[in-house]
Structure formats: structure tokens, C-alpha cells
Amino acid sequence: MSGIRVVLTVTPSSPELFAALKDIPARMRAERIRTLATLGLAALATGAAPRPRDNPAPAEKAPDTAPVRAGRAVSFAKSLGEDL
């Protein structure tokens, strides 16, 4: 496997992440996101962070619209912090 490309837009609707990234030079943001993701995975693996309540299987043919994907991402992100 050569790699997976992820295109990510962070807006002020995610205030903690936006604040953590806004002052980092653009070319270094991807590395910071990788570091934060690795820490999040480690927290999930050790039980330090709650697991998402439901992780539905991907739909066979979901509509390809950005607002729908963004809504799912926001819902997932909010579910991560419910038990904190």
C-alpha cells in the first residue's frame, strides 16, 4: 500500500481543532493532524477515550454531497466527546 490521501477542511465550527491549527504553517499542518490522530487512536486503544456508540456500515450507494458528509463528520466528532 502506497498511502491514503485525505483532504480535510477545518473550520471554526470545530473551535478546538481550528485554534490548534490556525497558527501552524500550512505545510506542517498535515503532520500535526497525523500526530493528533495517532494520539486519538492510542487513547481509544487504551480506553482513555470513549469509543463511538455506533459505527454503521457504509451504505452501498450514498449520495455524494459535501453537506451530508460534513454532517456525518460533525455528528461523529460530537459523539466522541459525549462521555467526557
PDB file of N, CA and C in Angstrom:
ATOM      1  N   MET A   1       0.850  -1.173   0.000  1.00  0.00           N
ATOM      2  CA  MET A   1       0.000   0.000   0.000  1.00  0.00           C
ATOM      3  C   MET A   1       0.897   1.238   0.000  1.00  0.00           C
ATOM      4  N   SER A   2       0.643   2.127  -0.926  1.00  0.00           N
ATOM      5  CA  SER A   2       1.485   3.311  -1.040  1.00  0.00           C
ATOM      6  C   SER A   2       1.027   4.444  -0.132  1.00  0.00           C
ATOM      7  N   GLY A   3      -0.249   4.534   0.158  1.00  0.00           N
ATOM      8  CA  GLY A   3      -0.725   5.591   1.041  1.00  0.00           C
ATOM      9  C   GLY A   3      -2.179   5.914   0.773  1.00  0.00           C
ATOM     10  N   ILE A   4      -2.736   6.676   1.659  1.00  0.00           N
ATOM     11  CA  ILE A   4      -4.116   7.137   1.541  1.00  0.00           C
ATOM     12  C   ILE A   4      -4.087   8.651   1.611  1.00  0.00           C
ATOM     13  N   ARG A   5      -4.726   9.291   0.652  1.00  0.00           N
ATOM     14  CA  ARG A   5      -4.779  10.745   0.639  1.00  0.00           C
ATOM     15  C   ARG A   5      -6.087  11.195   1.274  1.00  0.00           C
ATOM     16  N   VAL A   6      -5.984  12.138   2.188  1.00  0.00           N
ATOM     17  CA  VAL A   6      -7.150  12.692   2.870  1.00  0.00           C
ATOM     18  C   VAL A   6      -7.140  14.197   2.673  1.00  0.00           C
ATOM     19  N   VAL A   7      -8.229  14.726   2.163  1.00  0.00           N
ATOM     20  CA  VAL A   7      -8.379  16.170   2.024  1.00  0.00           C
ATOM     21  C   VAL A   7      -9.284  16.618   3.158  1.00  0.00           C
ATOM     22  N   LEU A   8      -8.815  17.542   3.956  1.00  0.00           N
ATOM     23  CA  LEU A   8      -9.514  17.940   5.170  1.00  0.00           C
ATOM     24  C   LEU A   8      -9.643  19.455   5.224  1.00  0.00           C
ATOM     25  N   THR A   9     -10.836  19.920   5.509  1.00  0.00           N
ATOM     26  CA  THR A   9     -11.056  21.345   5.725  1.00  0.00           C
ATOM     27  C   THR A   9     -11.472  21.532   7.175  1.00  0.00           C
ATOM     28  N   VAL A  10     -10.742  22.335   7.899  1.00  0.00           N
ATOM     29  CA  VAL A  10     -11.060  22.621   9.299  1.00  0.00           C
ATOM     30  C   VAL A  10     -11.597  24.038   9.359  1.00  0.00           C
ATOM     31  N   THR A  11     -12.772  24.193   9.927  1.00  0.00           N
ATOM     32  CA  THR A  11     -13.414  25.497  10.027  1.00  0.00           C
ATOM     33  C   THR A  11     -13.603  25.865  11.502  1.00  0.00           C
ATOM     34  N   PRO A  12     -13.975  27.105  11.781  1.00  0.00           N
ATOM     35  CA  PRO A  12     -14.232  27.493  13.167  1.00  0.00           C
ATOM     36  C   PRO A  12     -15.399  26.736  13.811  1.00  0.00           C
ATOM     37  N   SER A  13     -16.123  25.921  13.038  1.00  0.00           N
ATOM     38  CA  SER A  13     -17.177  25.113  13.654  1.00  0.00           C
ATOM     39  C   SER A  13     -16.584  23.999  14.523  1.00  0.00           C
ATOM     40  N   SER A  14     -15.280  23.758  14.397  1.00  0.00           N
ATOM     41  CA  SER A  14     -14.532  22.861  15.282  1.00  0.00           C
ATOM     42  C   SER A  14     -13.513  23.735  16.016  1.00  0.00           C
ATOM     43  N   PRO A  15     -13.964  24.502  17.008  1.00  0.00           N
ATOM     44  CA  PRO A  15     -13.112  25.558  17.574  1.00  0.00           C
ATOM     45  C   PRO A  15     -11.788  25.085  18.168  1.00  0.00           C
ATOM     46  N   GLU A  16     -11.783  23.923  18.850  1.00  0.00           N
ATOM     47  CA  GLU A  16     -10.526  23.467  19.450  1.00  0.00           C
ATOM     48  C   GLU A  16      -9.507  23.087  18.385  1.00  0.00           C
ATOM     49  N   LEU A  17      -9.959  22.353  17.384  1.00  0.00           N
ATOM     50  CA  LEU A  17      -9.045  21.940  16.320  1.00  0.00           C
ATOM     51  C   LEU A  17      -8.608  23.138  15.489  1.00  0.00           C
ATOM     52  N   PHE A  18      -9.533  24.026  15.182  1.00  0.00           N
ATOM     53  CA  PHE A  18      -9.208  25.227  14.421  1.00  0.00           C
ATOM     54  C   PHE A  18      -8.143  26.044  15.150  1.00  0.00           C
ATOM     55  N   ALA A  19      -8.338  26.245  16.451  1.00  0.00           N
ATOM     56  CA  ALA A  19      -7.370  27.017  17.245  1.00  0.00           C
ATOM     57  C   ALA A  19      -6.002  26.331  17.283  1.00  0.00           C
ATOM     58  N   ALA A  20      -6.018  25.000  17.353  1.00  0.00           N
ATOM     59  CA  ALA A  20      -4.755  24.257  17.410  1.00  0.00           C
ATOM     60  C   ALA A  20      -3.983  24.310  16.098  1.00  0.00           C
ATOM     61  N   LEU A  21      -4.677  24.549  14.986  1.00  0.00           N
ATOM     62  CA  LEU A  21      -4.023  24.513  13.678  1.00  0.00           C
ATOM     63  C   LEU A  21      -3.796  25.874  13.038  1.00  0.00           C
ATOM     64  N   LYS A  22      -4.538  26.888  13.440  1.00  0.00           N
ATOM     65  CA  LYS A  22      -4.518  28.153  12.705  1.00  0.00           C
ATOM     66  C   LYS A  22      -3.151  28.835  12.700  1.00  0.00           C
ATOM     67  N   ASP A  23      -2.347  28.668  13.737  1.00  0.00           N
ATOM     68  CA  ASP A  23      -1.048  29.332  13.799  1.00  0.00           C
ATOM     69  C   ASP A  23       0.106  28.454  13.315  1.00  0.00           C
ATOM     70  N   ILE A  24      -0.204  27.240  12.884  1.00  0.00           N
ATOM     71  CA  ILE A  24       0.824  26.332  12.372  1.00  0.00           C
ATOM     72  C   ILE A  24       0.991  26.602  10.877  1.00  0.00           C
ATOM     73  N   PRO A  25       2.213  26.700  10.402  1.00  0.00           N
ATOM     74  CA  PRO A  25       2.420  26.905   8.960  1.00  0.00           C
ATOM     75  C   PRO A  25       1.725  25.818   8.145  1.00  0.00           C
ATOM     76  N   ALA A  26       1.168  26.204   7.012  1.00  0.00           N
ATOM     77  CA  ALA A  26       0.350  25.314   6.190  1.00  0.00           C
ATOM     78  C   ALA A  26       1.029  23.977   5.896  1.00  0.00           C
ATOM     79  N   ARG A  27       2.302  23.987   5.582  1.00  0.00           N
ATOM     80  CA  ARG A  27       2.987  22.746   5.212  1.00  0.00           C
ATOM     81  C   ARG A  27       3.225  21.826   6.400  1.00  0.00           C
ATOM     82  N   MET A  28       3.047  22.316   7.610  1.00  0.00           N
ATOM     83  CA  MET A  28       3.261  21.485   8.800  1.00  0.00           C
ATOM     84  C   MET A  28       1.941  20.990   9.401  1.00  0.00           C
ATOM     85  N   ARG A  29       0.819  21.486   8.899  1.00  0.00           N
ATOM     86  CA  ARG A  29      -0.484  21.107   9.468  1.00  0.00           C
ATOM     87  C   ARG A  29      -0.780  19.624   9.300  1.00  0.00           C
ATOM     88  N   ALA A  30      -0.435  19.046   8.163  1.00  0.00           N
ATOM     89  CA  ALA A  30      -0.714  17.626   7.939  1.00  0.00           C
ATOM     90  C   ALA A  30       0.000  16.770   8.980  1.00  0.00           C
ATOM     91  N   GLU A  31       1.230  17.120   9.297  1.00  0.00           N
ATOM     92  CA  GLU A  31       1.962  16.349  10.307  1.00  0.00           C
ATOM     93  C   GLU A  31       1.303  16.487  11.673  1.00  0.00           C
ATOM     94  N   ARG A  32       0.817  17.672  11.986  1.00  0.00           N
ATOM     95  CA  ARG A  32       0.129  17.874  13.268  1.00  0.00           C
ATOM     96  C   ARG A  32      -1.156  17.049  13.323  1.00  0.00           C
ATOM     97  N   ILE A  33      -1.901  17.001  12.224  1.00  0.00           N
ATOM     98  CA  ILE A  33      -3.119  16.196  12.167  1.00  0.00           C
ATOM     99  C   ILE A  33      -2.772  14.717  12.341  1.00  0.00           C
ATOM    100  N   ARG A  34      -1.687  14.248  11.692  1.00  0.00           N
ATOM    101  CA  ARG A  34      -1.273  12.851  11.861  1.00  0.00           C
ATOM    102  C   ARG A  34      -0.934  12.561  13.320  1.00  0.00           C
ATOM    103  N   THR A  35      -0.250  13.492  13.976  1.00  0.00           N
ATOM    104  CA  THR A  35       0.108  13.308  15.381  1.00  0.00           C
ATOM    105  C   THR A  35      -1.144  13.252  16.255  1.00  0.00           C
ATOM    106  N   LEU A  36      -2.074  14.181  16.037  1.00  0.00           N
ATOM    107  CA  LEU A  36      -3.312  14.189  16.821  1.00  0.00           C
ATOM    108  C   LEU A  36      -4.126  12.919  16.581  1.00  0.00           C
ATOM    109  N   ALA A  37      -4.176  12.452  15.342  1.00  0.00           N
ATOM    110  CA  ALA A  37      -4.905  11.222  15.032  1.00  0.00           C
ATOM    111  C   ALA A  37      -4.264  10.021  15.724  1.00  0.00           C
ATOM    112  N   THR A  38      -2.941   9.967  15.727  1.00  0.00           N
ATOM    113  CA  THR A  38      -2.231   8.874  16.393  1.00  0.00           C
ATOM    114  C   THR A  38      -2.514   8.880  17.890  1.00  0.00           C
ATOM    115  N   LEU A  39      -2.511  10.062  18.485  1.00  0.00           N
ATOM    116  CA  LEU A  39      -2.837  10.169  19.913  1.00  0.00           C
ATOM    117  C   LEU A  39      -4.276   9.728  20.184  1.00  0.00           C
ATOM    118  N   GLY A  40      -5.186  10.113  19.300  1.00  0.00           N
ATOM    119  CA  GLY A  40      -6.574   9.698  19.453  1.00  0.00           C
ATOM    120  C   GLY A  40      -6.734   8.195  19.353  1.00  0.00           C
ATOM    121  N   LEU A  41      -6.046   7.575  18.412  1.00  0.00           N
ATOM    122  CA  LEU A  41      -6.102   6.119  18.282  1.00  0.00           C
ATOM    123  C   LEU A  41      -5.516   5.432  19.513  1.00  0.00           C
ATOM    124  N   ALA A  42      -4.429   5.977  20.043  1.00  0.00           N
ATOM    125  CA  ALA A  42      -3.831   5.414  21.253  1.00  0.00           C
ATOM    126  C   ALA A  42      -4.801   5.537  22.428  1.00  0.00           C
ATOM    127  N   ALA A  43      -5.490   6.675  22.532  1.00  0.00           N
ATOM    128  CA  ALA A  43      -6.469   6.868  23.604  1.00  0.00           C
ATOM    129  C   ALA A  43      -7.622   5.875  23.471  1.00  0.00           C
ATOM    130  N   LEU A  44      -8.073   5.619  22.252  1.00  0.00           N
ATOM    131  CA  LEU A  44      -9.134   4.633  22.047  1.00  0.00           C
ATOM    132  C   LEU A  44      -8.658   3.235  22.432  1.00  0.00           C
ATOM    133  N   ALA A  45      -7.432   2.899  22.046  1.00  0.00           N
ATOM    134  CA  ALA A  45      -6.904   1.563  22.301  1.00  0.00           C
ATOM    135  C   ALA A  45      -6.723   1.296  23.788  1.00  0.00           C
ATOM    136  N   THR A  46      -6.397   2.324  24.554  1.00  0.00           N
ATOM    137  CA  THR A  46      -6.162   2.141  25.993  1.00  0.00           C
ATOM    138  C   THR A  46      -7.402   2.402  26.825  1.00  0.00           C
ATOM    139  N   GLY A  47      -8.479   2.807  26.178  1.00  0.00           N
ATOM    140  CA  GLY A  47      -9.705   3.094  26.918  1.00  0.00           C
ATOM    141  C   GLY A  47      -9.738   4.479  27.526  1.00  0.00           C
ATOM    142  N   ALA A  48      -8.745   5.314  27.211  1.00  0.00           N
ATOM    143  CA  ALA A  48      -8.695   6.665  27.758  1.00  0.00           C
ATOM    144  C   ALA A  48      -9.722   7.576  27.098  1.00  0.00           C
ATOM    145  N   ALA A  49     -10.219   7.184  25.944  1.00  0.00           N
ATOM    146  CA  ALA A  49     -11.247   7.957  25.243  1.00  0.00           C
ATOM    147  C   ALA A  49     -12.398   7.016  24.918  1.00  0.00           C
ATOM    148  N   PRO A  50     -13.613   7.524  24.964  1.00  0.00           N
ATOM    149  CA  PRO A  50     -14.756   6.659  24.657  1.00  0.00           C
ATOM    150  C   PRO A  50     -14.813   6.305  23.182  1.00  0.00           C
ATOM    151  N   ARG A  51     -15.256   5.103  22.905  1.00  0.00           N
ATOM    152  CA  ARG A  51     -15.444   4.677  21.512  1.00  0.00           C
ATOM    153  C   ARG A  51     -16.761   5.248  21.004  1.00  0.00           C
ATOM    154  N   PRO A  52     -16.838   5.493  19.703  1.00  0.00           N
ATOM    155  CA  PRO A  52     -18.114   5.949  19.138  1.00  0.00           C
ATOM    156  C   PRO A  52     -19.200   4.919  19.419  1.00  0.00           C
ATOM    157  N   ARG A  53     -20.394   5.385  19.703  1.00  0.00           N
ATOM    158  CA  ARG A  53     -21.502   4.479  20.041  1.00  0.00           C
ATOM    159  C   ARG A  53     -21.941   3.616  18.867  1.00  0.00           C
ATOM    160  N   ASP A  54     -22.031   4.208  17.709  1.00  0.00           N
ATOM    161  CA  ASP A  54     -22.446   3.423  16.560  1.00  0.00           C
ATOM    162  C   ASP A  54     -21.562   3.745  15.369  1.00  0.00           C
ATOM    163  N   ASN A  55     -21.142   2.713  14.720  1.00  0.00           N
ATOM    164  CA  ASN A  55     -20.287   2.846  13.546  1.00  0.00           C
ATOM    165  C   ASN A  55     -20.962   2.083  12.418  1.00  0.00           C
ATOM    166  N   PRO A  56     -21.974   2.703  11.783  1.00  0.00           N
ATOM    167  CA  PRO A  56     -22.734   1.971  10.775  1.00  0.00           C
ATOM    168  C   PRO A  56     -21.881   1.578   9.578  1.00  0.00           C
ATOM    169  N   ALA A  57     -22.242   0.461   8.988  1.00  0.00           N
ATOM    170  CA  ALA A  57     -21.556   0.024   7.774  1.00  0.00           C
ATOM    171  C   ALA A  57     -21.845   1.035   6.677  1.00  0.00           C
ATOM    172  N   PRO A  58     -20.882   1.266   5.807  1.00  0.00           N
ATOM    173  CA  PRO A  58     -21.122   2.227   4.733  1.00  0.00           C
ATOM    174  C   PRO A  58     -22.275   1.783   3.838  1.00  0.00           C
ATOM    175  N   ALA A  59     -23.070   2.738   3.421  1.00  0.00           N
ATOM    176  CA  ALA A  59     -24.194   2.436   2.538  1.00  0.00           C
ATOM    177  C   ALA A  59     -23.663   1.991   1.185  1.00  0.00           C
ATOM    178  N   GLU A  60     -24.437   1.173   0.492  1.00  0.00           N
ATOM    179  CA  GLU A  60     -23.987   0.692  -0.812  1.00  0.00           C
ATOM    180  C   GLU A  60     -23.759   1.837  -1.780  1.00  0.00           C
ATOM    181  N   LYS A  61     -24.691   2.776  -1.824  1.00  0.00           N
ATOM    182  CA  LYS A  61     -24.529   3.912  -2.721  1.00  0.00           C
ATOM    183  C   LYS A  61     -25.082   5.144  -2.027  1.00  0.00           C
ATOM    184  N   ALA A  62     -24.238   5.794  -1.256  1.00  0.00           N
ATOM    185  CA  ALA A  62     -24.647   7.001  -0.543  1.00  0.00           C
ATOM    186  C   ALA A  62     -24.563   8.193  -1.491  1.00  0.00           C
ATOM    187  N   PRO A  63     -25.450   9.162  -1.318  1.00  0.00           N
ATOM    188  CA  PRO A  63     -25.353  10.361  -2.163  1.00  0.00           C
ATOM    189  C   PRO A  63     -24.025  11.065  -1.927  1.00  0.00           C
ATOM    190  N   ASP A  64     -23.406  11.533  -2.983  1.00  0.00           N
ATOM    191  CA  ASP A  64     -22.095  12.149  -2.892  1.00  0.00           C
ATOM    192  C   ASP A  64     -22.226  13.670  -2.788  1.00  0.00           C
ATOM    193  N   THR A  65     -22.634  14.122  -1.603  1.00  0.00           N
ATOM    194  CA  THR A  65     -22.775  15.556  -1.391  1.00  0.00           C
ATOM    195  C   THR A  65     -21.954  15.966  -0.191  1.00  0.00           C
ATOM    196  N   ALA A  66     -21.258  17.068  -0.311  1.00  0.00           N
ATOM    197  CA  ALA A  66     -20.396  17.551   0.773  1.00  0.00           C
ATOM    198  C   ALA A  66     -21.177  17.851   2.051  1.00  0.00           C
ATOM    199  N   PRO A  67     -22.354  18.505   2.009  1.00  0.00           N
ATOM    200  CA  PRO A  67     -23.069  18.783   3.260  1.00  0.00           C
ATOM    201  C   PRO A  67     -23.425  17.521   4.038  1.00  0.00           C
ATOM    202  N   VAL A  68     -23.774  16.441   3.350  1.00  0.00           N
ATOM    203  CA  VAL A  68     -24.104  15.199   4.034  1.00  0.00           C
ATOM    204  C   VAL A  68     -22.876  14.648   4.727  1.00  0.00           C
ATOM    205  N   ARG A  69     -21.742  14.630   4.004  1.00  0.00           N
ATOM    206  CA  ARG A  69     -20.504  14.123   4.609  1.00  0.00           C
ATOM    207  C   ARG A  69     -20.101  14.989   5.790  1.00  0.00           C
ATOM    208  N   ALA A  70     -20.213  16.296   5.660  1.00  0.00           N
ATOM    209  CA  ALA A  70     -19.840  17.193   6.748  1.00  0.00           C
ATOM    210  C   ALA A  70     -20.742  16.963   7.954  1.00  0.00           C
ATOM    211  N   GLY A  71     -22.042  16.748   7.714  1.00  0.00           N
ATOM    212  CA  GLY A  71     -22.974  16.493   8.812  1.00  0.00           C
ATOM    213  C   GLY A  71     -22.618  15.219   9.555  1.00  0.00           C
ATOM    214  N   ARG A  72     -22.246  14.177   8.813  1.00  0.00           N
ATOM    215  CA  ARG A  72     -21.838  12.925   9.447  1.00  0.00           C
ATOM    216  C   ARG A  72     -20.570  13.116  10.264  1.00  0.00           C
ATOM    217  N   ALA A  73     -19.631  13.873   9.723  1.00  0.00           N
ATOM    218  CA  ALA A  73     -18.376  14.115  10.436  1.00  0.00           C
ATOM    219  C   ALA A  73     -18.619  14.873  11.731  1.00  0.00           C
ATOM    220  N   VAL A  74     -19.470  15.876  11.684  1.00  0.00           N
ATOM    221  CA  VAL A  74     -19.778  16.652  12.887  1.00  0.00           C
ATOM    222  C   VAL A  74     -20.473  15.769  13.914  1.00  0.00           C
ATOM    223  N   SER A  75     -21.426  14.948  13.466  1.00  0.00           N
ATOM    224  CA  SER A  75     -22.124  14.041  14.384  1.00  0.00           C
ATOM    225  C   SER A  75     -21.145  13.070  15.036  1.00  0.00           C
ATOM    226  N   PHE A  76     -20.235  12.524  14.238  1.00  0.00           N
ATOM    227  CA  PHE A  76     -19.241  11.594  14.775  1.00  0.00           C
ATOM    228  C   PHE A  76     -18.345  12.299  15.781  1.00  0.00           C
ATOM    229  N   ALA A  77     -17.867  13.483  15.435  1.00  0.00           N
ATOM    230  CA  ALA A  77     -16.981  14.218  16.340  1.00  0.00           C
ATOM    231  C   ALA A  77     -17.691  14.529  17.655  1.00  0.00           C
ATOM    232  N   LYS A  78     -18.960  14.932  17.592  1.00  0.00           N
ATOM    233  CA  LYS A  78     -19.705  15.222  18.810  1.00  0.00           C
ATOM    234  C   LYS A  78     -19.890  13.967  19.653  1.00  0.00           C
ATOM    235  N   SER A  79     -20.077  12.810  19.006  1.00  0.00           N
ATOM    236  CA  SER A  79     -20.274  11.578  19.753  1.00  0.00           C
ATOM    237  C   SER A  79     -19.016  11.172  20.528  1.00  0.00           C
ATOM    238  N   LEU A  80     -17.862  11.583  20.041  1.00  0.00           N
ATOM    239  CA  LEU A  80     -16.612  11.257  20.737  1.00  0.00           C
ATOM    240  C   LEU A  80     -16.513  11.937  22.086  1.00  0.00           C
ATOM    241  N   GLY A  81     -17.109  13.107  22.219  1.00  0.00           N
ATOM    242  CA  GLY A  81     -16.981  13.850  23.467  1.00  0.00           C
ATOM    243  C   GLY A  81     -18.153  13.722  24.415  1.00  0.00           C
ATOM    244  N   GLU A  82     -19.133  12.882  24.092  1.00  0.00           N
ATOM    245  CA  GLU A  82     -20.329  12.794  24.929  1.00  0.00           C
ATOM    246  C   GLU A  82     -20.066  12.279  26.327  1.00  0.00           C
ATOM    247  N   ASP A  83     -19.122  11.362  26.495  1.00  0.00           N
ATOM    248  CA  ASP A  83     -18.891  10.754  27.795  1.00  0.00           C
ATOM    249  C   ASP A  83     -17.788  11.444  28.599  1.00  0.00           C
ATOM    250  N   LEU A  84     -17.277  12.550  28.113  1.00  0.00           N
ATOM    251  CA  LEU A  84     -16.178  13.215  28.810  1.00  0.00           C
ATOM    252  C   LEU A  84     -16.680  13.997  29.985  1.00  0.00           C
TER     253      LEU A  84
END
